[in-house]
PDB file of C-alpha atoms in Angstrom:
ATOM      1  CA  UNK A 154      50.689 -49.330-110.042  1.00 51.00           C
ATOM      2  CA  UNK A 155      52.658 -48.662-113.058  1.00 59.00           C
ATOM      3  CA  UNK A 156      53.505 -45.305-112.445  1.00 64.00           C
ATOM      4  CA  UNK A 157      54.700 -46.407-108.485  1.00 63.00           C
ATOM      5  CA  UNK A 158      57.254 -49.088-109.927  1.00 64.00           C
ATOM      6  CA  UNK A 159      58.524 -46.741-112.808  1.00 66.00           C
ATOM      7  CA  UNK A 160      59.382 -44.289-109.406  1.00 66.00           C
ATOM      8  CA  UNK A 161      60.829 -47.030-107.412  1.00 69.00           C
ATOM      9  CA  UNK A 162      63.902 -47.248-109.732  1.00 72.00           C
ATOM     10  CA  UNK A 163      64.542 -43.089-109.258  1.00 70.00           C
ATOM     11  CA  UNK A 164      63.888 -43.411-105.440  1.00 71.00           C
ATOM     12  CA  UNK A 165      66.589 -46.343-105.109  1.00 70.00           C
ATOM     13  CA  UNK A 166      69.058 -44.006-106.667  1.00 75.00           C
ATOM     14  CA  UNK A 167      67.629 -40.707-104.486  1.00 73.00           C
ATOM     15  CA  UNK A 168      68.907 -42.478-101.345  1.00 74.00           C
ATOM     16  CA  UNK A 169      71.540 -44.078-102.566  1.00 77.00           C
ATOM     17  CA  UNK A 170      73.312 -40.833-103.386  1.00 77.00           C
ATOM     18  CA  UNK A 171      71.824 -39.550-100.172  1.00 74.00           C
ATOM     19  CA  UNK A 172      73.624 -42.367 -98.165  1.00 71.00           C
ATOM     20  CA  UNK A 173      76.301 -41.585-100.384  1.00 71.00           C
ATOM     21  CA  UNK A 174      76.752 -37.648 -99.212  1.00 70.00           C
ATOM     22  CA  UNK A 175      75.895 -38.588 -95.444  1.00 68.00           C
ATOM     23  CA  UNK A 176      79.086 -40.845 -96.106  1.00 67.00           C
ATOM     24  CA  UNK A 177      81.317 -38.237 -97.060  1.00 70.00           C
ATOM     25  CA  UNK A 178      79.497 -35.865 -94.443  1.00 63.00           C
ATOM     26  CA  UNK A 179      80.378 -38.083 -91.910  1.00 60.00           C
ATOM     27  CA  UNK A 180      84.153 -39.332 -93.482  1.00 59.00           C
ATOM     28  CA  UNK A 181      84.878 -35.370 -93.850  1.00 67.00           C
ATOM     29  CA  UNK A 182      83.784 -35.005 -90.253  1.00 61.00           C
ATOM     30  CA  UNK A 183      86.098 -37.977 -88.746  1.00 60.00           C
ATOM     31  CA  UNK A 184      89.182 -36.944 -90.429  1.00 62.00           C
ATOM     32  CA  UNK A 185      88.361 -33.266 -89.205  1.00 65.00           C
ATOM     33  CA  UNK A 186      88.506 -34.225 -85.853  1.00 67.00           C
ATOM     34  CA  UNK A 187      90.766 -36.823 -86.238  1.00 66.00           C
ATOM     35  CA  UNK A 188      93.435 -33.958 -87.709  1.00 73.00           C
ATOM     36  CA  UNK A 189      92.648 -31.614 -84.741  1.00 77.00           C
ATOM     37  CA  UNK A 190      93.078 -34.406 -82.324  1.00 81.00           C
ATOM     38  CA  UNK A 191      96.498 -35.207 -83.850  1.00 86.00           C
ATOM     39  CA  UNK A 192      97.290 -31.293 -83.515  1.00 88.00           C
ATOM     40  CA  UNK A 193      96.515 -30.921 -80.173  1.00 90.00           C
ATOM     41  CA  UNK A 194      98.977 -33.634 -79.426  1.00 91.00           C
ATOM     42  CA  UNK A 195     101.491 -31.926 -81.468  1.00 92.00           C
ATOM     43  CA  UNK A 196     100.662 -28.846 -79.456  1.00 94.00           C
ATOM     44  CA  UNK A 197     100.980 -30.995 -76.391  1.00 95.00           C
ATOM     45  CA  UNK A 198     104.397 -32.084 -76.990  1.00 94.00           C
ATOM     46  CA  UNK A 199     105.873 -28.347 -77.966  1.00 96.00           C
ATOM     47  CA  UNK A 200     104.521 -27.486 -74.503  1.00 97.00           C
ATOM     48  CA  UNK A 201     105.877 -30.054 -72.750  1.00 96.00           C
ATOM     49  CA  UNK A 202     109.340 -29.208 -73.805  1.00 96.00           C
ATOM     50  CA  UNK A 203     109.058 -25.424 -74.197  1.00 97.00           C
ATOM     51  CA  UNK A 204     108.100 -25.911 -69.913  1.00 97.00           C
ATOM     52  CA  UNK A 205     111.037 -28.047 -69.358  1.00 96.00           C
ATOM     53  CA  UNK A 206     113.359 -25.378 -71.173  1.00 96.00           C
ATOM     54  CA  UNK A 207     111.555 -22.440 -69.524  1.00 96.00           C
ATOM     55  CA  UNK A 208     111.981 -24.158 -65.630  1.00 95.00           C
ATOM     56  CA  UNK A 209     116.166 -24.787 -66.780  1.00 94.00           C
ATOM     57  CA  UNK A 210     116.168 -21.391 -68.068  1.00 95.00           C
ATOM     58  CA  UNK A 211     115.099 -20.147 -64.763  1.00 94.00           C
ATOM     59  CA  UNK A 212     116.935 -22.425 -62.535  1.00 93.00           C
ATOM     60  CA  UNK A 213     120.265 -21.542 -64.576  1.00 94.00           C
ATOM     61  CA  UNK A 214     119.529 -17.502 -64.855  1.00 93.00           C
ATOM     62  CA  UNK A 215     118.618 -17.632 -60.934  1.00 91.00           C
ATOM     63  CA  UNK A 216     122.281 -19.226 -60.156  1.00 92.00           C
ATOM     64  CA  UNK A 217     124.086 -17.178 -62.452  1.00 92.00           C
ATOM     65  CA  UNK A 218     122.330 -13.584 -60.773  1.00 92.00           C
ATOM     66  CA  UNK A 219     123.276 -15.383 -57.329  1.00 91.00           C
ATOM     67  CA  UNK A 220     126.634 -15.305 -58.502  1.00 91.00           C
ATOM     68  CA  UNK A 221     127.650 -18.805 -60.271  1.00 90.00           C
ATOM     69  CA  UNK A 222     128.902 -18.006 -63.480  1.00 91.00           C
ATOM     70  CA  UNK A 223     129.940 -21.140 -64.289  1.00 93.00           C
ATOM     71  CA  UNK A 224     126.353 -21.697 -65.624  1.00 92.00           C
ATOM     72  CA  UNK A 225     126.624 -19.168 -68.112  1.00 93.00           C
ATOM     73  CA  UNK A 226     126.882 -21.037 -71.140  1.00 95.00           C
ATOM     74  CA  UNK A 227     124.497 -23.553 -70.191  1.00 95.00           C
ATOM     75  CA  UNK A 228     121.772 -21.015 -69.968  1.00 94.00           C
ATOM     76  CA  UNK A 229     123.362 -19.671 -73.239  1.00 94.00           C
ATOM     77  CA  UNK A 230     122.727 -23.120 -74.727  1.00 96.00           C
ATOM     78  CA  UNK A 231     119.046 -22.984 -73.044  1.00 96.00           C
ATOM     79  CA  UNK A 232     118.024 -19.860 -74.151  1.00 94.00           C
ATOM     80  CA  UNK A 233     118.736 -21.075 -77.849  1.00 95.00           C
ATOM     81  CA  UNK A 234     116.838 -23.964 -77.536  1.00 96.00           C
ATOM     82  CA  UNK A 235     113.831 -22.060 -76.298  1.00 97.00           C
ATOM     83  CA  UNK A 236     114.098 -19.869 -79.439  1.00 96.00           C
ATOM     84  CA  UNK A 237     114.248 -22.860 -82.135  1.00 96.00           C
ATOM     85  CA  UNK A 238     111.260 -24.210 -80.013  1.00 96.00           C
ATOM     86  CA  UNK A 239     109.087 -20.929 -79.783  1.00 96.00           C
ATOM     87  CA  UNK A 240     109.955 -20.942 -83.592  1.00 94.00           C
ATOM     88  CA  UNK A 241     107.868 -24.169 -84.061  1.00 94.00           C
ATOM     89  CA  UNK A 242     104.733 -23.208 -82.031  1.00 94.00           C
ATOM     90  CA  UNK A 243     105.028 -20.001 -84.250  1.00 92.00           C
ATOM     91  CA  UNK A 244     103.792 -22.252 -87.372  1.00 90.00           C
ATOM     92  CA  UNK A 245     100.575 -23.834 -85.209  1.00 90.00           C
ATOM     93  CA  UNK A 246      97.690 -22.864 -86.335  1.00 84.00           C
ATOM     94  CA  UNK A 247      95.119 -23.699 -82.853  1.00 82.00           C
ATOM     95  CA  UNK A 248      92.352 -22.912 -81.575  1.00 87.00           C
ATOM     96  CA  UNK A 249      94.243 -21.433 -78.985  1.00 92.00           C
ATOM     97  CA  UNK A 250      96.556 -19.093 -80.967  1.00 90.00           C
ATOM     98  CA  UNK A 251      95.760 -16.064 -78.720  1.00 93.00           C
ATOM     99  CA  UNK A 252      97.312 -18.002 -75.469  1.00 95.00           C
ATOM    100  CA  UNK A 253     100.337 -19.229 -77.870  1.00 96.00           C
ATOM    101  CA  UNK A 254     100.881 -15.645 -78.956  1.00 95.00           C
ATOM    102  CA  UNK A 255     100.857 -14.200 -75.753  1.00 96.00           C
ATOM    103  CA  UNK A 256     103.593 -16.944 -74.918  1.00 96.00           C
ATOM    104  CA  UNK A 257     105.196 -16.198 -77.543  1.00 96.00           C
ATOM    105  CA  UNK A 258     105.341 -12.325 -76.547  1.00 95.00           C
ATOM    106  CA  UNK A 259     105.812 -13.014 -73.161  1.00 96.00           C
ATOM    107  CA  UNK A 260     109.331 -15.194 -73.797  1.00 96.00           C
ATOM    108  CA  UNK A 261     110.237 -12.411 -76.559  1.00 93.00           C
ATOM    109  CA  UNK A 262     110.224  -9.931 -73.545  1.00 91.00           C
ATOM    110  CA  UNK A 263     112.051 -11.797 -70.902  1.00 90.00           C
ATOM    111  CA  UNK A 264     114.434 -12.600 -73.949  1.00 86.00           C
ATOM    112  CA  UNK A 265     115.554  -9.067 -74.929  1.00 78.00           C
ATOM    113  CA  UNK A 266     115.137  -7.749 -71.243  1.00 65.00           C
ATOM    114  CA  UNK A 267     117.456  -9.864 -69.170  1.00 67.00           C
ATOM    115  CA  UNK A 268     116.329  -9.050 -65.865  1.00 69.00           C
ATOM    116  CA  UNK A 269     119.518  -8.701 -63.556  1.00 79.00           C
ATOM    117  CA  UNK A 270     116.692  -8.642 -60.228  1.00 86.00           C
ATOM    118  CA  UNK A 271     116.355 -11.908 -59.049  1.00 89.00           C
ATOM    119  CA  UNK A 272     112.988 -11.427 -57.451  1.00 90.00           C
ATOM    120  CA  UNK A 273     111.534  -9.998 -60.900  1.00 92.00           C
ATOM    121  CA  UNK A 274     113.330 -12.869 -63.113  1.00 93.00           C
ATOM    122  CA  UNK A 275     111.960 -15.801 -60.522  1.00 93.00           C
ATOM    123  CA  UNK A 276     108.269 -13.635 -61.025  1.00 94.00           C
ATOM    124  CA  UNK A 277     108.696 -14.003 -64.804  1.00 94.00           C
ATOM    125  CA  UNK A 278     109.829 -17.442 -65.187  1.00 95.00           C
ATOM    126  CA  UNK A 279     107.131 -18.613 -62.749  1.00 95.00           C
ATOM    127  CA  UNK A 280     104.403 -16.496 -64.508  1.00 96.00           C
ATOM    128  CA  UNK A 281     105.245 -18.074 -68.298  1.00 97.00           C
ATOM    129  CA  UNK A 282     105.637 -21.262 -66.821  1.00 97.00           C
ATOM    130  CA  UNK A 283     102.189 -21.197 -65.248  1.00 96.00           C
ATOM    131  CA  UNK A 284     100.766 -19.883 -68.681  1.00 97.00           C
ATOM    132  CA  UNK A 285     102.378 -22.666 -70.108  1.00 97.00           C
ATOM    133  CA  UNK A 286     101.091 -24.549 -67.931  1.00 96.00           C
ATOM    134  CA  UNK A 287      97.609 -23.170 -68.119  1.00 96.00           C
ATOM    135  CA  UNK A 288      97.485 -23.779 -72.190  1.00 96.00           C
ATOM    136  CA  UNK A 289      98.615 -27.484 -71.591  1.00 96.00           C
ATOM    137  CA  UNK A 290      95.614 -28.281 -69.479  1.00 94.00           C
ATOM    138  CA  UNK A 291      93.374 -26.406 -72.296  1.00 94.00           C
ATOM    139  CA  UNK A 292      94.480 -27.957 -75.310  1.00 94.00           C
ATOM    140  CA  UNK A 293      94.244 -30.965 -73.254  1.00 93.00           C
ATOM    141  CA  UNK A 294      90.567 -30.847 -72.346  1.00 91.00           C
ATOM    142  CA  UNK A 295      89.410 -29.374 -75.626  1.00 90.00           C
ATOM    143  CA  UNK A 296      88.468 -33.013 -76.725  1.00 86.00           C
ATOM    144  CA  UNK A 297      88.680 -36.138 -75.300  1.00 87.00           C
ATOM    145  CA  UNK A 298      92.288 -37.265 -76.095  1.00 89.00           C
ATOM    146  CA  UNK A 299      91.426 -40.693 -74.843  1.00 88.00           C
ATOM    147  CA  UNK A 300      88.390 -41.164 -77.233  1.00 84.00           C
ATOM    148  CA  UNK A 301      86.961 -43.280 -75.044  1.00 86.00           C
ATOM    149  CA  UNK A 302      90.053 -46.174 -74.345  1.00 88.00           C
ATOM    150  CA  UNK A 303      89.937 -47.033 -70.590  1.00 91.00           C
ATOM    151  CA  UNK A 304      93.924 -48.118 -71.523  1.00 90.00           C
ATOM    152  CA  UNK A 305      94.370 -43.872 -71.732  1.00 92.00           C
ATOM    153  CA  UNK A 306      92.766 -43.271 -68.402  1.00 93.00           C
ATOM    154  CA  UNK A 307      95.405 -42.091 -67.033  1.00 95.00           C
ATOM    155  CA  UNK A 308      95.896 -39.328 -68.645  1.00 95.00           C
ATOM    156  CA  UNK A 309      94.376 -36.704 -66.920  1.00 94.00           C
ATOM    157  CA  UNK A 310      96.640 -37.498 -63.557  1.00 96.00           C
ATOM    158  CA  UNK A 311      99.524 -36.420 -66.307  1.00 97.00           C
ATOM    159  CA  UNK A 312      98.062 -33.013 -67.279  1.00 96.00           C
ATOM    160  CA  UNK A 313      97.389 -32.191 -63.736  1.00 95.00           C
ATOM    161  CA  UNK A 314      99.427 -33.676 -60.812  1.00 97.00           C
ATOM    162  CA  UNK A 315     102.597 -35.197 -62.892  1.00 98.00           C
ATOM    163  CA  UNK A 316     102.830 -31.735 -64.775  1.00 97.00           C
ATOM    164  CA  UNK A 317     102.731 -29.805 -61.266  1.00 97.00           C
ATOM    165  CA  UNK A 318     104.733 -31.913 -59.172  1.00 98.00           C
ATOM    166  CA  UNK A 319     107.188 -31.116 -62.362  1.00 97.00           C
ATOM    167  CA  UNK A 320     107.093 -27.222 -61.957  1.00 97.00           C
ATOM    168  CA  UNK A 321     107.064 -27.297 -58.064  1.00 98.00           C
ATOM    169  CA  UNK A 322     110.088 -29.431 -58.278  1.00 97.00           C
ATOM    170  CA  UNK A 323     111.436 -26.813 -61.209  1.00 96.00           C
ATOM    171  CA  UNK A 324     110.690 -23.784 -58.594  1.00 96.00           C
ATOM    172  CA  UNK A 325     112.186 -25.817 -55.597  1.00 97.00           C
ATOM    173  CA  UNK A 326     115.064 -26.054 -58.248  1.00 96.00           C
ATOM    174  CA  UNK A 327     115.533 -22.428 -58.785  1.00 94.00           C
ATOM    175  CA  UNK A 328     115.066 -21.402 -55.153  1.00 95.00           C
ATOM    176  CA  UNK A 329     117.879 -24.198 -54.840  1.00 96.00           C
ATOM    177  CA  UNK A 330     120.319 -23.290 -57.007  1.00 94.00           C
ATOM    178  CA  UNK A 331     120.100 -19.841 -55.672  1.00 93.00           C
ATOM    179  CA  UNK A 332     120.513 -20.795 -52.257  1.00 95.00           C
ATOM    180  CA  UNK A 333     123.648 -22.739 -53.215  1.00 94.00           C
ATOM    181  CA  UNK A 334     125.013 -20.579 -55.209  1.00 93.00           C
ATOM    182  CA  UNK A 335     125.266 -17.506 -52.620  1.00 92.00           C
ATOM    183  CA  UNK A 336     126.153 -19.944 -49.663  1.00 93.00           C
ATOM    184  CA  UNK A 337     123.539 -19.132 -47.165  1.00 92.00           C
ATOM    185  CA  UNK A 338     119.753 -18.608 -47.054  1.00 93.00           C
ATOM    186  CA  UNK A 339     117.037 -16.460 -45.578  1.00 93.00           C
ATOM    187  CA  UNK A 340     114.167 -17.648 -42.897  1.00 93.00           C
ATOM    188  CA  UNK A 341     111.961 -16.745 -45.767  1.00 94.00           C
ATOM    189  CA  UNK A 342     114.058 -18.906 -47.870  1.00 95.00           C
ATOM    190  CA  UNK A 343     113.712 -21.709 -45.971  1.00 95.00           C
ATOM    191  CA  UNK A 344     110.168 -21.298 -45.613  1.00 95.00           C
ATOM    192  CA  UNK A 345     109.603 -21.109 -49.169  1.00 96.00           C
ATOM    193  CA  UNK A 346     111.534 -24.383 -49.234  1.00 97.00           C
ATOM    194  CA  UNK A 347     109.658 -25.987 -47.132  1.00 97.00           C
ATOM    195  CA  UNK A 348     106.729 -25.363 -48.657  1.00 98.00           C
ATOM    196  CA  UNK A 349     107.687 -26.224 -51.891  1.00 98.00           C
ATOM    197  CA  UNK A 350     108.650 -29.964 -50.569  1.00 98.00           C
ATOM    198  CA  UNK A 351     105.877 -30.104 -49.368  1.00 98.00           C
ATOM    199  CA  UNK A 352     104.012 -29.863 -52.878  1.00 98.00           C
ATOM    200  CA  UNK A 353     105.951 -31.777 -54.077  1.00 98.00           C
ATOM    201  CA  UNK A 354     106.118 -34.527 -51.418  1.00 98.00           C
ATOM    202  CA  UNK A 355     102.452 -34.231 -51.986  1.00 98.00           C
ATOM    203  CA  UNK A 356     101.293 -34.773 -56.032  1.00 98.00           C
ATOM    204  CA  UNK A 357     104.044 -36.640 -56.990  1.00 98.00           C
ATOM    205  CA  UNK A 358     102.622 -39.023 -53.833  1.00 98.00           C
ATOM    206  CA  UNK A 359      99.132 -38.383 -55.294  1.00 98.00           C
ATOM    207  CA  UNK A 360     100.293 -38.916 -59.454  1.00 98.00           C
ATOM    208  CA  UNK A 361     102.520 -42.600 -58.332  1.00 97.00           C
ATOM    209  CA  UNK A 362      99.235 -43.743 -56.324  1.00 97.00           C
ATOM    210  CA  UNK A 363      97.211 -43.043 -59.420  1.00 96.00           C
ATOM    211  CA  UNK A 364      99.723 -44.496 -61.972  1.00 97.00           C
ATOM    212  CA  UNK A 365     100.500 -47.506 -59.985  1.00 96.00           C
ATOM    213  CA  UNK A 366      96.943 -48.515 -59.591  1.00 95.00           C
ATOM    214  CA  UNK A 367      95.723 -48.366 -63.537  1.00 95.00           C
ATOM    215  CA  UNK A 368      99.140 -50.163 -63.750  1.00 94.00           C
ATOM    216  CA  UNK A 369      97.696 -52.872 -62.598  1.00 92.00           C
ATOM    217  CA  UNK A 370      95.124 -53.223 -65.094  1.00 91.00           C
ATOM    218  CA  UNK A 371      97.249 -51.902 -68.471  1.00 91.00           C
ATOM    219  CA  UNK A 372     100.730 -53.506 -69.251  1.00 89.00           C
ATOM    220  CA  UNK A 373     101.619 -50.742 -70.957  1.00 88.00           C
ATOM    221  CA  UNK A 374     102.380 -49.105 -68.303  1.00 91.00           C
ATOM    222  CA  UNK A 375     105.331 -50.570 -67.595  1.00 92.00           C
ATOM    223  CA  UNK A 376     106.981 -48.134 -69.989  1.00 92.00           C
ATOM    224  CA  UNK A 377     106.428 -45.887 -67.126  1.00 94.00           C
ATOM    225  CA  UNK A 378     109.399 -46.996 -65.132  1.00 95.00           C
ATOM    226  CA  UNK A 379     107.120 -45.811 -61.988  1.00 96.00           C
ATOM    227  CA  UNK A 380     109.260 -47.586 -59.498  1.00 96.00           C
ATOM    228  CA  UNK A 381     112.609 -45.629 -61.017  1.00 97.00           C
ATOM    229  CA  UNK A 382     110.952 -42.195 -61.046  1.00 97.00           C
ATOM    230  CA  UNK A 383     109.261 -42.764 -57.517  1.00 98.00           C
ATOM    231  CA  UNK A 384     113.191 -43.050 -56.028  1.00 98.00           C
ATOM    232  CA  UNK A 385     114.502 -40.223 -58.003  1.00 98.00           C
ATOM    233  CA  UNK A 386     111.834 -38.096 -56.452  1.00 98.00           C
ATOM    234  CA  UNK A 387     112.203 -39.247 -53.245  1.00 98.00           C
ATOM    235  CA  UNK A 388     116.002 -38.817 -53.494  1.00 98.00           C
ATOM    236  CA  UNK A 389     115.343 -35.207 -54.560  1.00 98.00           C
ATOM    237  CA  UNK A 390     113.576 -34.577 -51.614  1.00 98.00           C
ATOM    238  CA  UNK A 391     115.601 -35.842 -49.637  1.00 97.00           C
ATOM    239  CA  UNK A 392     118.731 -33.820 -50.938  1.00 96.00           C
ATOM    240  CA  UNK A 393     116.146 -31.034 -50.019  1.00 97.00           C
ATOM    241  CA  UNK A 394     115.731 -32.248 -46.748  1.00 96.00           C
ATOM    242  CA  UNK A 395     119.459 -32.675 -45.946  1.00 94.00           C
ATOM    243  CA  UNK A 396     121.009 -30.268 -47.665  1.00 94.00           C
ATOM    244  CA  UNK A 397     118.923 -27.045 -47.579  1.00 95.00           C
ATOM    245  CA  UNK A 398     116.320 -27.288 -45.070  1.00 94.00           C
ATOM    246  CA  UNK A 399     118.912 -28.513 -42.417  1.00 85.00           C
ATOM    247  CA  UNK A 400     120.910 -25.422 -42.562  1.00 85.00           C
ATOM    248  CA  UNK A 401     121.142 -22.045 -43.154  1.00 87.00           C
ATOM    249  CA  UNK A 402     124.585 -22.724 -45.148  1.00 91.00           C
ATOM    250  CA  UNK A 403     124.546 -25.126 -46.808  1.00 92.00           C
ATOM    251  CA  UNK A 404     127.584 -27.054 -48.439  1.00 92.00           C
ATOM    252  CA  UNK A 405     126.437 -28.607 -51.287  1.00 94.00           C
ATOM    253  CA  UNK A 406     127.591 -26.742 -54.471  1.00 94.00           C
ATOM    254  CA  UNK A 407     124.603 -25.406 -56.897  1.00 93.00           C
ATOM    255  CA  UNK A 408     125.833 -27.282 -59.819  1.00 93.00           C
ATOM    256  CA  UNK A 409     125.285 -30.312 -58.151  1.00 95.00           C
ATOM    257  CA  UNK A 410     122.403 -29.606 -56.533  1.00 96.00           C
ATOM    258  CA  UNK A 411     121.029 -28.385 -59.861  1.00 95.00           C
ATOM    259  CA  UNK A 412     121.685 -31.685 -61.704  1.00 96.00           C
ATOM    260  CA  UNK A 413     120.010 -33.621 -58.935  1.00 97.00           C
ATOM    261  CA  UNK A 414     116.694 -31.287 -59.001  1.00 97.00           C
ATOM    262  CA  UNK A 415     117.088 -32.010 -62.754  1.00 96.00           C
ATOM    263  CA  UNK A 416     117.088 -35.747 -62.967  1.00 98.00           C
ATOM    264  CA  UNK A 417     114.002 -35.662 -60.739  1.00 98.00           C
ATOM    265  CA  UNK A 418     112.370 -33.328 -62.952  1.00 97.00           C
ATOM    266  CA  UNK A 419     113.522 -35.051 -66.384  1.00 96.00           C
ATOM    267  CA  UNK A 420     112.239 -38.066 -64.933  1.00 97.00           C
ATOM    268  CA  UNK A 421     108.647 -36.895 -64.038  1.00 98.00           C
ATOM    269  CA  UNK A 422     108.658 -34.920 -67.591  1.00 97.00           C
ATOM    270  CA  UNK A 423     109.707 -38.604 -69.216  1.00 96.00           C
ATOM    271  CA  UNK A 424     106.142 -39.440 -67.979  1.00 97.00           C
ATOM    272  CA  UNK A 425     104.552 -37.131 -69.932  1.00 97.00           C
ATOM    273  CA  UNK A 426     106.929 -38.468 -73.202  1.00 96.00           C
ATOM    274  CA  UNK A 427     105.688 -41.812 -72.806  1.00 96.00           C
ATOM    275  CA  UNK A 428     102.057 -40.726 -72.637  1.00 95.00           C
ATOM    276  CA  UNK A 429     102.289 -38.542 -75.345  1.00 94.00           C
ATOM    277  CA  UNK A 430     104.361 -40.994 -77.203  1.00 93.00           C
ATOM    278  CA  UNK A 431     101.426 -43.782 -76.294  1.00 92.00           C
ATOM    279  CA  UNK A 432      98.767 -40.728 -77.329  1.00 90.00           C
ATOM    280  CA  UNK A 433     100.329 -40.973 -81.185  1.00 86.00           C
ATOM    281  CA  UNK A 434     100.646 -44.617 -81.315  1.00 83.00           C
ATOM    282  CA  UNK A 435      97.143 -45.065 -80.794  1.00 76.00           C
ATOM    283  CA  UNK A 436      95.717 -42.122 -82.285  1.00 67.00           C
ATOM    284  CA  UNK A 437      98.137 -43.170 -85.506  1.00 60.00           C
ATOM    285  CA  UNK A 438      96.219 -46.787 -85.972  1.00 54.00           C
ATOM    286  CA  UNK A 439      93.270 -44.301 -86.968  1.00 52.00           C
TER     287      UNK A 439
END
């Protein structure tokens, strides 16, 4: 009996520093994760922005090779941007650093190349803007970014159909600008057009239906401004409509139609800043 209480004493302080260790196991564990998550959202906001610059950058390089010059500086001013940007995702250190370096060397060629083709500079842009793209939805699914708040539910309607209905809109913008700036367009053109509306038209209907319904349940989402973005769209498409599927010369200069197809575009990007802006306020409180 003696000998079992003389142990009892060592045993107490056996699993105390056990519970102790399993502590900073676990602590060690949380702020692991908790780090990666925040870096992922970093990531997450470097791609949003390096798309939006890449989808100008083509829109702008498109119209100047269909003759608009007066869009020179501005994709001057662009293709800066991208560089200070591609400079920051140079630093990340991500699970994903062989996708980042191949974006990285991908941007570095279209950089010092300069395509003067049209076809092959529209194939380039769309290709890094896919991979883009493509490294958004990883880094996005590589953990739960929601960590289990119904309030973030949402997001996965932003990684998917807000992001595409963004870069069918930036193509639409493109094929636009060209359009406008040579003063007439192809059948195939048209076509192309048409079917890019049509995307459009299509997951920015399916992203606002989503939105709008956990809107009803979250009052944060009124920093959406769904009803706002919703028209600009809509008045997008219809400049579409009007303007470029109507006729095979159209009248409306590309500048113009250029800034239009951008406000629709900023505003379904601004989406993705308030969710990633929401992302860091929560995942801040942590």
């Amino acid at each position: 009996m003696n000998s079992i209480d003389s142990a009892l004493p060592f045993l107490f302080t056996v699993l105390i520093i056990m519970a102790l260790l399993f502590y900073r196991l676990h602590w060690r564990l949380q702020q692991k994760k908790h780090l990666h998550l925040q870096s992922n959202v970093r990531q997450l906001a470097v791609l949003r922005v390096l798309i939006a610059e890449f989808q100008r950058h083509r829109g702008l390089s498109n119209g100047v090779l269909c003759g608009d010059t007066s869009m020179s500086q501005a994709l001057a001013t662009t293709r800066q941007s991208l560089d200070q940007h591609i400079h920051v995702a140079q630093a990340f250190d991500s699970t994903h650093r062989e996708a980042w370096k191949g974006l990285i060397d991908h941007w570095s060629r279209m950089r010092e190349g300069r395509s003067h083709d049209r076809v092959n500079n529209l194939m380039q842009h769309h290709l890094i803007i896919r991979n883009s793209i493509f490294l958004m939805e990883d880094v996005a699914s590589e953990m739960d970014l929601t960590q289990g708040l119904p309030a973030l539910g949402y997001l996965s309607c932003i990684w998917h159909e807000v992001i595409q209905a963004a870069e069918w809109a930036g193509q639409a913008r493109a094929l636009g600008t060209g359009i406008a700036a040579a003063g007439h367009s192809s059948v195939e053109q048209r076509v192309r057009m048409h079917f890019l509306y049509q995307k459009i038209e299509l997951l920015a209907g399916q992203a606002f239906t989503t939105l709008q319904q956990h809107a009803q349940a979250y009052p944060q989402m009124a920093a959406f401004r769904l009803s706002h973005c919703e028209q600009v769209v809509t008045d997008f498409l219809r400049c579409i409509k009007q303007e470029l599927l109507g006729s095979e010369v159209p009248v409306i200069a590309a500048n113009t139609y250029f800034q239009q197809a951008t406000q629709a575009i900023d505003e379904l990007l601004a989406l993705v800043d308030t969710a990633l802006d929401q992302l860091q306020q929560q995942h801040g409180k942590e």
